[in-house]
Tab-separated table of C-alpha atoms and ligand atoms in Angstrom:
chain	number	residue	atom	x	y	z
A	200	MET	CA	0.098	0.043	0.076
A	201	LYS	CA	0.997	3.329	-0.778
A	202	LYS	CA	1.964	5.895	2.114
A	203	LEU	CA	-1.187	8.011	3.685
A	204	ASP	CA	-0.004	11.325	2.211
A	205	THR	CA	0.376	9.831	-1.336
A	206	LEU	CA	-2.930	8.212	-0.909
A	207	CYS	CA	-4.505	11.864	-0.235
A	208	VAL	CA	-2.939	13.299	-3.415
A	209	GLN	CA	-3.611	10.441	-6.014
A	210	ALA	CA	-5.886	7.781	-4.547
A	211	GLY	CA	-9.416	7.741	-6.039
A	212	TYR	CA	-9.295	8.473	-9.752
A	213	THR	CA	-6.907	7.030	-12.327
A	214	PRO	CA	-7.093	8.559	-15.853
A	215	LYS	CA	-6.930	7.028	-18.966
A	216	SER	CA	-5.115	8.295	-21.849
A	217	GLY	CA	-6.918	11.524	-23.345
A	218	ASP	CA	-8.751	11.809	-19.827
A	219	PRO	CA	-9.014	15.146	-17.788
A	220	ARG	CA	-5.760	14.859	-15.119
A	221	VAL	CA	-8.066	16.228	-12.720
A	222	VAL	CA	-11.342	14.254	-11.306
A	223	PRO	CA	-13.747	16.363	-13.451
A	224	ILE	CA	-17.339	17.611	-12.199
A	225	VAL	CA	-19.624	15.620	-13.756
A	226	GLN	CA	-22.881	17.340	-13.548
A	227	SER	CA	-25.631	15.182	-14.671
A	228	THR	CA	-28.000	13.475	-12.988
A	229	THR	CA	-28.360	10.394	-15.138
A	230	PHE	CA	-26.434	8.349	-17.463
A	231	TYR	CA	-26.640	7.200	-20.970
A	232	TYR	CA	-26.895	3.340	-21.832
A	233	GLU	CA	-27.398	1.871	-25.591
A	234	LYS	CA	-29.240	-1.424	-24.232
A	235	ALA	CA	-31.724	-1.939	-21.778
A	236	SER	CA	-29.896	-4.637	-20.843
A	237	GLU	CA	-26.649	-2.564	-19.455
A	238	LEU	CA	-28.779	-0.546	-17.113
A	239	ALA	CA	-30.669	-4.168	-15.597
A	240	ASP	CA	-27.313	-5.532	-15.233
A	241	LEU	CA	-26.189	-2.265	-13.277
A	242	PHE	CA	-29.928	-2.501	-11.284
A	243	ASP	CA	-28.841	-6.555	-10.746
A	244	LEU	CA	-25.472	-5.567	-9.325
A	245	LYS	CA	-23.930	-7.765	-11.833
A	246	ALA	CA	-21.911	-4.815	-13.514
A	247	ASP	CA	-20.620	-1.714	-12.123
A	248	GLY	CA	-21.503	1.675	-13.231
A	249	TYR	CA	-23.689	4.968	-13.080
A	250	PHE	CA	-27.401	5.182	-13.595
A	251	TYR	CA	-28.448	7.837	-11.304
A	252	THR	CA	-26.793	10.288	-9.428
A	253	ARG	CA	-28.629	9.764	-6.075
A	254	LEU	CA	-27.231	6.348	-5.681
A	255	ALA	CA	-23.395	6.837	-7.522
A	256	ASN	CA	-21.866	9.563	-9.460
A	257	PRO	CA	-18.066	9.496	-10.868
A	258	THR	CA	-16.697	12.703	-9.006
A	259	VAL	CA	-18.329	11.543	-5.632
A	260	ASP	CA	-17.158	7.955	-6.462
A	261	ALA	CA	-13.633	9.528	-6.775
A	262	LEU	CA	-13.835	10.948	-3.366
A	263	GLU	CA	-15.267	7.546	-2.267
A	264	LYS	CA	-12.299	5.893	-3.392
A	265	LYS	CA	-9.944	7.969	-2.047
A	266	LEU	CA	-11.348	7.458	1.609
A	267	CYS	CA	-11.609	3.809	1.039
A	268	ALA	CA	-8.171	3.809	0.302
A	269	LEU	CA	-7.129	6.182	3.402
A	270	ASP	CA	-9.090	4.148	5.721
A	271	GLY	CA	-8.518	0.476	4.368
A	272	GLY	CA	-12.272	0.100	3.865
A	273	THR	CA	-14.079	-1.975	1.297
A	274	VAL	CA	-16.923	0.558	0.684
A	275	ALA	CA	-17.122	4.121	0.981
A	276	ILE	CA	-20.555	6.292	0.593
A	277	ALA	CA	-20.302	10.385	0.360
A	278	THR	CA	-23.106	11.667	1.868
A	279	ALA	CA	-24.792	15.541	1.975
A	280	SER	CA	-23.547	16.497	5.423
A	281	GLY	CA	-22.130	14.694	8.422
A	282	MET	CA	-25.195	14.492	9.979
A	283	SER	CA	-26.460	12.349	7.168
A	284	ALA	CA	-23.599	10.130	7.437
A	285	THR	CA	-24.263	9.024	11.175
A	286	LEU	CA	-28.216	9.026	10.265
A	287	LEU	CA	-28.107	6.263	7.220
A	288	ALA	CA	-25.407	4.618	9.136
A	289	ILE	CA	-27.380	4.005	12.523
A	290	LEU	CA	-30.774	3.365	10.280
A	291	ASN	CA	-28.537	1.058	8.018
A	292	VAL	CA	-28.562	-1.652	11.023
A	293	CYS	CA	-31.461	-0.063	13.649
A	294	GLY	CA	-35.103	-0.125	13.359
A	295	ALA	CA	-37.654	0.525	16.058
A	296	GLY	CA	-37.255	-1.263	19.085
A	297	ASP	CA	-33.449	-1.700	18.786
A	298	ASN	CA	-30.825	0.538	20.750
A	299	VAL	CA	-27.670	2.408	20.398
A	300	VAL	CA	-24.981	2.292	22.871
A	301	ALA	CA	-22.881	5.544	22.391
A	302	SER	CA	-20.177	7.760	24.279
A	303	ARG	CA	-21.902	10.612	26.307
A	304	ALA	CA	-19.002	13.183	24.817
A	305	ILE	CA	-19.961	13.270	20.965
A	306	TYR	CA	-21.016	16.115	19.197
A	307	GLY	CA	-23.848	18.182	20.186
A	308	GLY	CA	-25.934	17.518	16.854
A	309	SER	CA	-24.793	14.184	17.011
A	310	TYR	CA	-25.895	13.835	20.775
A	311	ASN	CA	-29.391	15.323	19.546
A	312	LEU	CA	-29.944	13.039	17.184
A	313	PHE	CA	-29.756	10.175	19.184
A	314	SER	CA	-31.074	11.661	22.525
A	315	VAL	CA	-34.091	13.418	21.274
A	316	THR	CA	-34.833	12.147	17.314
A	317	LEU	CA	-34.086	8.579	16.913
A	318	PRO	CA	-35.924	8.187	20.146
A	319	LYS	CA	-39.329	9.214	18.536
A	320	TYR	CA	-38.924	6.670	15.937
A	321	GLY	CA	-38.455	3.639	18.283
A	322	ILE	CA	-34.645	3.500	18.554
A	323	GLU	CA	-33.470	3.949	21.959
A	324	CYS	CA	-30.012	5.242	22.847
A	325	ARG	CA	-27.744	4.446	26.168
A	326	PHE	CA	-25.141	6.860	26.880
A	327	PHE	CA	-22.021	6.046	28.621
A	328	ASP	CA	-19.372	7.835	30.178
A	329	PRO	CA	-16.176	7.438	27.898
A	330	ASP	CA	-14.264	6.805	31.036
A	331	ASP	CA	-16.363	4.379	32.721
A	332	THR	CA	-14.895	0.847	33.281
A	333	LYS	CA	-15.420	-1.900	30.291
A	334	GLU	CA	-17.609	-3.811	32.573
A	335	ASN	CA	-20.153	-0.841	33.307
A	336	ILE	CA	-20.076	0.157	29.671
A	337	GLU	CA	-21.042	-3.453	28.676
A	338	LYS	CA	-23.868	-3.690	31.028
A	339	LEU	CA	-25.663	-1.474	28.573
A	340	VAL	CA	-25.374	-3.679	25.694
A	341	ASP	CA	-28.442	-6.423	25.673
A	342	ASP	CA	-29.661	-8.577	22.680
A	343	LYS	CA	-31.220	-5.269	21.132
A	344	THR	CA	-28.302	-3.533	20.533
A	345	ARG	CA	-26.980	-2.630	17.199
A	346	VAL	CA	-24.247	-0.545	17.337
A	347	ILE	CA	-21.470	1.046	19.579
A	348	PHE	CA	-21.077	4.442	18.972
A	349	ALA	CA	-17.994	7.340	19.671
A	350	GLU	CA	-15.827	10.142	18.621
A	351	THR	CA	-12.097	9.313	18.487
A	352	ILE	CA	-11.705	12.668	19.397
A	353	ALA	CA	-14.975	14.057	20.945
A	354	ASN	CA	-15.830	17.820	19.759
A	355	PRO	CA	-15.442	19.885	21.820
A	356	THR	CA	-14.196	17.947	25.460
A	357	ILE	CA	-11.231	16.445	23.650
A	358	VAL	CA	-11.861	12.858	25.169
A	359	VAL	CA	-9.471	10.314	23.501
A	360	LEU	CA	-11.335	7.241	22.279
A	361	ASP	CA	-10.016	4.295	24.247
A	362	PHE	CA	-10.460	1.876	21.188
A	363	ASP	CA	-9.131	-1.500	22.933
A	364	LYS	CA	-11.910	-1.159	25.773
A	365	LEU	CA	-14.971	-0.469	23.300
A	366	ALA	CA	-13.557	-3.019	20.302
A	367	ASP	CA	-13.366	-5.741	23.030
A	368	ILE	CA	-17.088	-5.073	24.147
A	369	ALA	CA	-18.020	-4.848	20.549
A	370	LYS	CA	-16.151	-7.885	19.300
A	371	ARG	CA	-17.323	-10.101	22.517
A	372	ASN	CA	-21.087	-9.120	22.471
A	373	LYS	CA	-20.722	-9.462	18.089
A	374	VAL	CA	-22.143	-5.752	17.757
A	375	LEU	CA	-21.030	-3.342	15.046
A	376	PHE	CA	-18.275	-0.279	16.416
A	377	MET	CA	-18.988	2.791	15.245
A	378	VAL	CA	-16.600	5.415	15.282
A	379	ASP	CA	-16.678	8.911	14.108
A	380	ASN	CA	-13.522	9.810	13.159
A	381	THR	CA	-14.176	13.621	12.154
A	382	LEU	CA	-11.453	15.663	14.343
A	383	VAL	CA	-8.506	13.250	13.533
A	384	THR	CA	-9.040	12.180	10.136
A	385	PRO	CA	-7.234	8.625	8.607
A	386	VAL	CA	-4.242	11.004	8.290
A	387	LEU	CA	-3.559	10.788	11.974
A	388	CYS	CA	-5.334	7.746	12.802
A	389	ARG	CA	-7.545	4.576	11.127
A	390	PRO	CA	-9.922	3.739	13.588
A	391	LEU	CA	-10.211	0.258	11.419
A	392	ASP	CA	-6.654	-0.762	12.576
A	393	PHE	CA	-7.918	-0.502	16.365
A	394	GLY	CA	-11.174	-2.686	15.944
A	395	ALA	CA	-13.977	-0.060	14.557
A	396	ASN	CA	-16.347	-1.759	11.678
A	397	VAL	CA	-17.540	1.045	10.265
A	398	VAL	CA	-16.230	4.829	10.114
A	399	ILE	CA	-17.585	8.365	9.947
A	400	TYR	CA	-16.800	12.008	8.867
A	401	SER	CA	-18.290	15.255	8.563
A	402	SER	CA	-15.955	16.191	5.647
A	403	SER	CA	-17.282	19.548	6.078
A	404	LYS	CA	-14.319	19.698	8.659
A	405	TYR	CA	-10.342	18.749	8.382
A	406	LEU	CA	-11.049	16.516	4.704
A	407	ASP	CA	-12.343	19.818	3.397
A	408	GLY	CA	-10.145	21.799	5.055
A	409	HIS	CA	-11.483	25.344	3.836
A	410	ALA	CA	-14.715	25.578	4.744
A	411	VAL	CA	-16.578	25.640	1.337
A	412	ALA	CA	-18.455	22.051	1.115
A	413	LEU	CA	-20.528	20.548	3.342
A	414	GLY	CA	-20.632	16.853	3.537
A	415	GLY	CA	-19.933	13.567	5.004
A	416	VAL	CA	-18.492	9.897	4.715
A	417	ILE	CA	-19.285	6.411	5.333
A	418	VAL	CA	-16.524	3.897	5.452
A	419	ASP	CA	-17.761	0.332	5.617
A	420	GLY	CA	-14.522	-1.528	7.212
A	421	GLY	CA	-15.690	-4.738	5.916
A	422	ASN	CA	-14.435	-6.694	8.772
A	423	PHE	CA	-17.789	-7.547	10.115
A	424	ASP	CA	-19.515	-11.010	9.958
A	425	PHE	CA	-23.239	-10.575	9.588
A	426	SER	CA	-23.615	-14.476	9.274
A	427	ALA	CA	-21.656	-15.144	12.523
A	428	THR	CA	-24.397	-13.618	14.502
A	429	ASP	CA	-28.582	-13.352	14.154
A	430	ARG	CA	-28.696	-9.765	15.400
A	431	TYR	CA	-29.267	-8.276	11.973
A	432	GLN	CA	-32.220	-9.998	10.733
A	433	GLU	CA	-32.415	-7.618	8.000
A	434	PHE	CA	-28.996	-9.094	6.358
A	435	LEU	CA	-30.100	-12.570	6.816
A	436	VAL	CA	-33.055	-12.753	4.849
A	437	PRO	CA	-34.069	-11.824	1.524
A	438	ASP	CA	-34.924	-7.726	0.934
A	439	GLU	CA	-37.678	-7.713	-1.564
A	440	SER	CA	-37.397	-4.049	-2.551
A	441	TYR	CA	-34.403	-4.920	-3.632
A	442	HIS	CA	-34.929	-8.266	-5.822
A	443	GLY	CA	-34.073	-10.432	-3.118
A	444	LEU	CA	-30.261	-9.888	-2.333
A	445	VAL	CA	-29.436	-11.227	0.899
A	446	TYR	CA	-26.872	-8.616	2.051
A	447	SER	CA	-24.525	-11.049	4.175
A	448	SER	CA	-24.042	-12.909	1.226
A	449	LEU	CA	-22.086	-9.760	-0.048
A	450	GLY	CA	-19.253	-10.785	2.618
A	451	LYS	CA	-16.816	-7.660	3.149
A	452	THR	CA	-19.322	-5.263	1.208
A	453	ALA	CA	-22.957	-5.976	3.112
A	454	PHE	CA	-22.931	-2.964	5.222
A	455	GLY	CA	-21.706	-0.607	2.426
A	456	VAL	CA	-23.835	-1.921	-0.356
A	457	LYS	CA	-26.919	-2.292	1.781
A	458	CYS	CA	-26.361	1.421	2.763
A	459	ARG	CA	-25.892	2.339	-0.518
A	460	VAL	CA	-29.066	0.363	-2.457
A	461	GLN	CA	-31.345	0.768	0.099
A	462	MET	CA	-30.744	3.831	2.550
A	463	MET	CA	-29.474	6.037	0.066
A	464	ARG	CA	-32.047	4.789	-2.361
A	465	ASP	CA	-34.644	5.510	0.160
A	466	LEU	CA	-33.630	8.859	2.182
A	467	GLY	CA	-31.698	10.269	-0.774
A	468	ALA	CA	-28.813	12.078	1.035
A	469	ILE	CA	-26.033	12.067	-1.484
A	470	MET	CA	-23.112	14.606	-1.700
A	471	SER	CA	-23.376	16.517	-4.785
A	472	PRO	CA	-20.859	16.198	-7.417
A	473	GLU	CA	-19.721	19.721	-6.963
A	474	ASN	CA	-18.984	19.373	-2.950
A	475	ALA	CA	-17.226	15.941	-4.026
A	476	PHE	CA	-14.902	17.876	-6.218
A	477	LEU	CA	-14.364	20.507	-3.596
A	478	THR	CA	-13.810	18.176	-0.845
A	479	ASN	CA	-11.413	15.874	-2.994
A	480	LEU	CA	-9.504	19.076	-3.898
A	481	GLY	CA	-9.253	19.704	-0.330
A	482	MET	CA	-7.996	16.557	0.651
A	483	GLU	CA	-5.061	16.512	-1.494
A	484	THR	CA	-3.413	18.384	1.111
A	485	LEU	CA	-4.718	16.784	4.054
A	486	ALA	CA	-1.478	15.170	5.337
A	487	LEU	CA	0.505	18.229	5.408
A	488	ARG	CA	-2.748	20.346	6.879
A	489	MET	CA	-3.008	17.734	9.682
A	490	GLU	CA	0.529	17.936	10.753
A	491	ARG	CA	0.637	21.527	10.656
A	492	HIS	CA	-2.482	21.567	12.708
A	493	SER	CA	-1.274	19.216	15.401
A	494	GLU	CA	1.773	20.909	15.644
A	495	ASN	CA	0.312	24.496	16.081
A	496	ALA	CA	-2.112	22.883	18.578
A	497	ARG	CA	0.423	21.809	20.672
A	498	LYS	CA	2.262	25.115	20.684
A	499	VAL	CA	-0.832	26.878	21.553
A	500	ALA	CA	-1.936	25.168	24.140
A	501	GLU	CA	1.927	24.616	25.882
A	502	PHE	CA	1.173	28.639	25.869
A	503	LEU	CA	-2.105	28.540	27.270
A	504	GLU	CA	-1.335	25.875	29.671
A	505	LYS	CA	1.119	29.025	31.289
A	506	HIS	CA	-1.023	31.931	31.224
A	507	PRO	CA	-2.411	33.080	34.603
A	508	LYS	CA	-6.009	34.217	32.815
A	509	VAL	CA	-6.532	30.256	32.129
A	510	GLU	CA	-7.965	28.123	34.223
A	511	TRP	CA	-7.258	24.739	32.452
A	512	VAL	CA	-6.523	23.596	28.977
A	513	LYS	CA	-7.350	20.063	27.041
A	514	HIS	CA	-5.336	19.192	24.456
A	515	ALA	CA	-4.155	15.091	24.195
A	516	SER	CA	-0.622	16.758	23.146
A	517	LEU	CA	0.219	17.843	26.852
A	518	GLU	CA	1.857	15.063	28.958
A	519	ASN	CA	-0.416	15.878	31.927
A	520	ASN	CA	-3.441	15.547	30.338
A	521	PRO	CA	-5.042	12.413	31.403
A	522	TYR	CA	-6.020	11.137	27.600
A	523	HIS	CA	-1.978	11.618	26.526
A	524	GLY	CA	-1.244	8.158	26.926
A	525	LEU	CA	-4.358	6.719	24.686
A	526	ALA	CA	-3.205	9.322	21.904
A	527	MET	CA	0.008	8.251	21.860
A	528	ARG	CA	-1.250	4.837	21.475
A	529	TYR	CA	-3.668	5.749	18.567
A	530	MET	CA	-2.773	8.753	17.105
A	531	PRO	CA	1.098	9.474	17.985
A	532	LYS	CA	1.770	11.372	15.031
A	533	GLY	CA	-0.387	14.649	16.531
A	534	GLN	CA	-3.517	14.992	17.699
A	535	GLY	CA	-5.373	17.675	15.671
A	536	GLY	CA	-5.857	21.261	16.126
A	537	MET	CA	-8.847	21.018	18.072
A	538	MET	CA	-8.658	21.957	22.190
A	539	SER	CA	-10.666	23.521	24.869
A	540	PHE	CA	-9.860	25.894	27.720
A	541	GLY	CA	-11.333	27.595	30.403
A	542	VAL	CA	-10.957	31.217	30.832
A	543	ALA	CA	-10.636	32.274	34.341
A	544	GLY	CA	-13.627	34.659	35.264
A	545	GLY	CA	-16.442	32.115	34.172
A	546	SER	CA	-19.108	32.639	30.899
A	547	LYS	CA	-18.861	36.581	31.062
A	548	LYS	CA	-14.729	36.483	30.722
A	549	ALA	CA	-14.987	33.965	27.987
A	550	ALA	CA	-17.315	36.162	25.885
A	551	GLU	CA	-15.159	39.309	26.681
A	552	PHE	CA	-12.285	37.281	25.462
A	553	MET	CA	-13.776	36.079	22.262
A	554	GLU	CA	-14.863	39.651	21.396
A	555	LYS	CA	-11.012	41.125	21.741
A	556	LEU	CA	-9.403	38.343	19.316
A	557	GLU	CA	-8.292	40.411	16.312
A	558	MET	CA	-7.314	37.617	13.821
A	559	ILE	CA	-9.556	34.303	15.207
A	560	ALA	CA	-12.829	34.903	13.988
A	561	ILE	CA	-16.014	33.294	16.065
A	562	VAL	CA	-17.813	30.955	13.793
A	563	THR	CA	-19.901	28.065	14.292
A	564	HIS	CA	-17.328	25.763	12.570
A	565	VAL	CA	-14.041	23.901	13.528
A	566	ALA	CA	-11.283	22.227	11.719
A	567	ASP	CA	-10.437	24.517	8.445
A	568	SER	CA	-7.193	26.168	7.931
A	569	ARG	CA	-8.480	29.492	9.479
A	570	SER	CA	-8.196	29.531	13.659
A	571	CYS	CA	-11.500	30.023	14.738
A	572	VAL	CA	-13.455	30.314	18.231
A	573	LEU	CA	-16.785	29.354	19.579
A	574	HIS	CA	-18.124	29.369	22.887
A	575	PRO	CA	-20.537	26.119	23.065
A	576	ALA	CA	-22.468	26.240	25.963
A	577	SER	CA	-24.032	29.140	24.345
A	578	THR	CA	-24.383	28.530	21.012
A	579	THR	CA	-23.821	24.513	19.738
A	580	HIS	CA	-25.003	23.063	22.568
A	581	ARG	CA	-27.624	25.396	23.788
A	582	GLN	CA	-30.399	23.052	23.726
A	583	LEU	CA	-28.486	20.837	26.095
A	584	SER	CA	-30.147	21.198	29.575
A	585	SER	CA	-27.244	22.291	32.320
A	586	ALA	CA	-27.467	19.061	34.019
A	587	ASP	CA	-26.896	17.562	30.386
A	588	LEU	CA	-23.838	20.158	29.628
A	589	GLU	CA	-22.264	19.124	33.151
A	590	ALA	CA	-23.046	15.386	31.974
A	591	ILE	CA	-21.152	15.793	29.145
A	592	GLY	CA	-18.294	17.593	30.309
A	593	ILE	CA	-19.178	21.244	29.021
A	594	LYS	CA	-18.190	24.164	31.793
A	595	ASP	CA	-19.617	27.516	31.184
A	596	ASN	CA	-16.285	28.831	30.409
A	597	LEU	CA	-15.305	26.268	28.162
A	598	ILE	CA	-13.804	28.175	24.934
A	599	ARG	CA	-13.610	25.630	22.219
A	600	LEU	CA	-10.517	26.816	19.945
A	601	SER	CA	-9.505	25.022	16.162
A	602	VAL	CA	-6.083	26.086	15.781
A	603	GLY	CA	-5.475	26.828	12.047
A	604	ILE	CA	-2.468	26.326	10.107
A	605	GLU	CA	-1.483	29.997	10.119
A	606	ASN	CA	2.265	31.177	11.458
A	607	VAL	CA	1.719	29.736	15.062
A	608	ASP	CA	3.581	33.309	16.417
A	609	ASP	CA	0.400	35.108	14.949
A	610	ILE	CA	-2.064	32.554	16.682
A	611	ILE	CA	-0.548	33.109	19.735
A	612	ALA	CA	0.078	36.634	19.446
A	613	ASP	CA	-3.691	37.202	19.043
A	614	ILE	CA	-4.306	35.274	22.214
A	615	GLU	CA	-2.161	36.540	24.181
A	616	GLN	CA	-3.126	40.193	23.309
A	617	ALA	CA	-7.273	39.274	23.947
A	618	LEU	CA	-6.334	37.699	27.727
A	619	ALA	CA	-4.402	40.877	28.134
A	620	SER	CA	-7.326	43.002	27.448
A	621	ILE	CA	-9.768	41.039	29.858
B	125	PLP	N1	-19.272	14.868	13.849
B	125	PLP	C1	-18.466	15.845	14.112
B	125	PLP	C2	-17.528	15.430	15.100
B	125	PLP	C3	-18.849	17.013	13.838
B	125	PLP	O1	-17.853	18.180	14.478
B	125	PLP	C4	-19.936	17.353	13.156
B	125	PLP	C5	-19.967	18.590	12.822
B	125	PLP	O2	-19.741	19.817	13.516
B	125	PLP	C6	-20.860	16.900	12.629
B	125	PLP	C7	-20.583	15.216	13.226
B	125	PLP	C8	-21.851	16.930	11.739
B	125	PLP	O3	-21.281	17.028	10.365
B	125	PLP	P1	-21.942	18.155	9.542
B	125	PLP	O4	-22.099	19.500	10.176
B	125	PLP	O5	-21.330	18.263	8.130
B	125	PLP	O6	-23.302	17.817	9.392
C-alpha cells in the first residue's frame, strides 16, 4: 500500500489516456446506455457503473474511493452532510425497538440525534461515560443493541477514545463498533486498525479543510461478519425491495452495499458532485495540513497552560492531559487542531475574551485552515440543559478553539493580546 500522504493526493481517480488529469465535476443526474440490458445489469449489481446520481456519480465516486484507500475500508459512501452520514449509518442497522450504546462525549448534533430524534422513531439510545469501566459500559449492551458509537477525539470535550476497551465489548457481543473520526482523519488515526467496523466523517471539517463544502462519509470496514450472529436479521433474509438480495451473502461489502442501495435509494442524502470535487481538492493537502494543525495546537496548548488567566487547557498533546497515553497509542503523529480551555472568570470573561480577538474569528465551525473560536454552552450546545452540559463535560467558561494553519506566532500573539485586555 502507498503511504497515506501519497493516497491523499493520488487515490480515487486514475485517468485513462486523454481523460482530464484532475477528477472532473460530472454535473449530470443521469447516465446514458445503449441497451436496456446494460441498465438491468447495473440494477442487479452484475456490473459496475452509474445510472442515477442519487446512488452514485463519478465525481462522488472518486472521493469515496480516496476515503476507502485511506481508511482501508471496502466501500465508502459520501453523504450530504456529516449528520446524514451518522443517520444513514445508524438506520442501516437499526429499526424501532433496537438500541444504540453511545459515548456521552460526542458532537452536540449527534447527541441531539441520539437523545431526541431517534427515540421518536423507536430507536433507544443508552449513553455511557467514556471514562467508565469496560464492565459498566458492557452492562448497557443487550440483545437489541445494534451499534456501539463513539468519537476518536470528541468535539468539544477533547476526550480521546479508548479503542481497545470498546472494540473488546463490541467483538465479544458481536455488535458493530462505529467511530466518528472527523477531528482526527485517517492521516492521524485509522479506526479500522483498532477494531472499529464503520467509520463516519463530517467531511465539512478537515477533509475539505477550507470551509467551502458541506458533506459526510461512511466507510465500511468490511470486517464484520453479519452471518456470524442473528443480531442483524435484515442482513440475513432476502430484501424484497431489492430483488431478494441477501446482504450478508456479499461478505465484506454487506454494510456498504446495503447502505447505498437501500438507505441512499430511500433517503437520498448523497453528496453533490460539486461538493465532492471541492472536498477531493481539499483532501490533496490533508496530510500536510494535519501535521501543521497538530504542531500549531501543541504550541498553543503549551502557551495557554502557562497563562495566569487560563484555568485549564485540554489538548491530548500535553503530557499532563489524562488522555495523553491513549493519544500516544492511537494517534502518535499528532492530535489535530481542536482544543478547549477555560478562561478564568466564567462565562462573562469567556465571551469578553472572544470579542477581543482580532484574527481568530468567532464562527460555528471547526477544523478548517483558519483559526476560530466558539462558546459551545451558548451556541452549538444551547439546546442541552445545564445538567446535560455538565454530564458531557461542557463548563460555562469552555472556549472551543480550532487552531488553524496560520503561522503559530500570529495565533499566539492574538490570544495573548485578547487575554491581556480582559
Ligand atoms: N461529527 C462531528 C465530530 C462534528 O464536529 C460534526 C459537525 O460539527 C458533525 C459530525 C456533523 O457534521 P455536519 O455539520 O457536516 O453535518
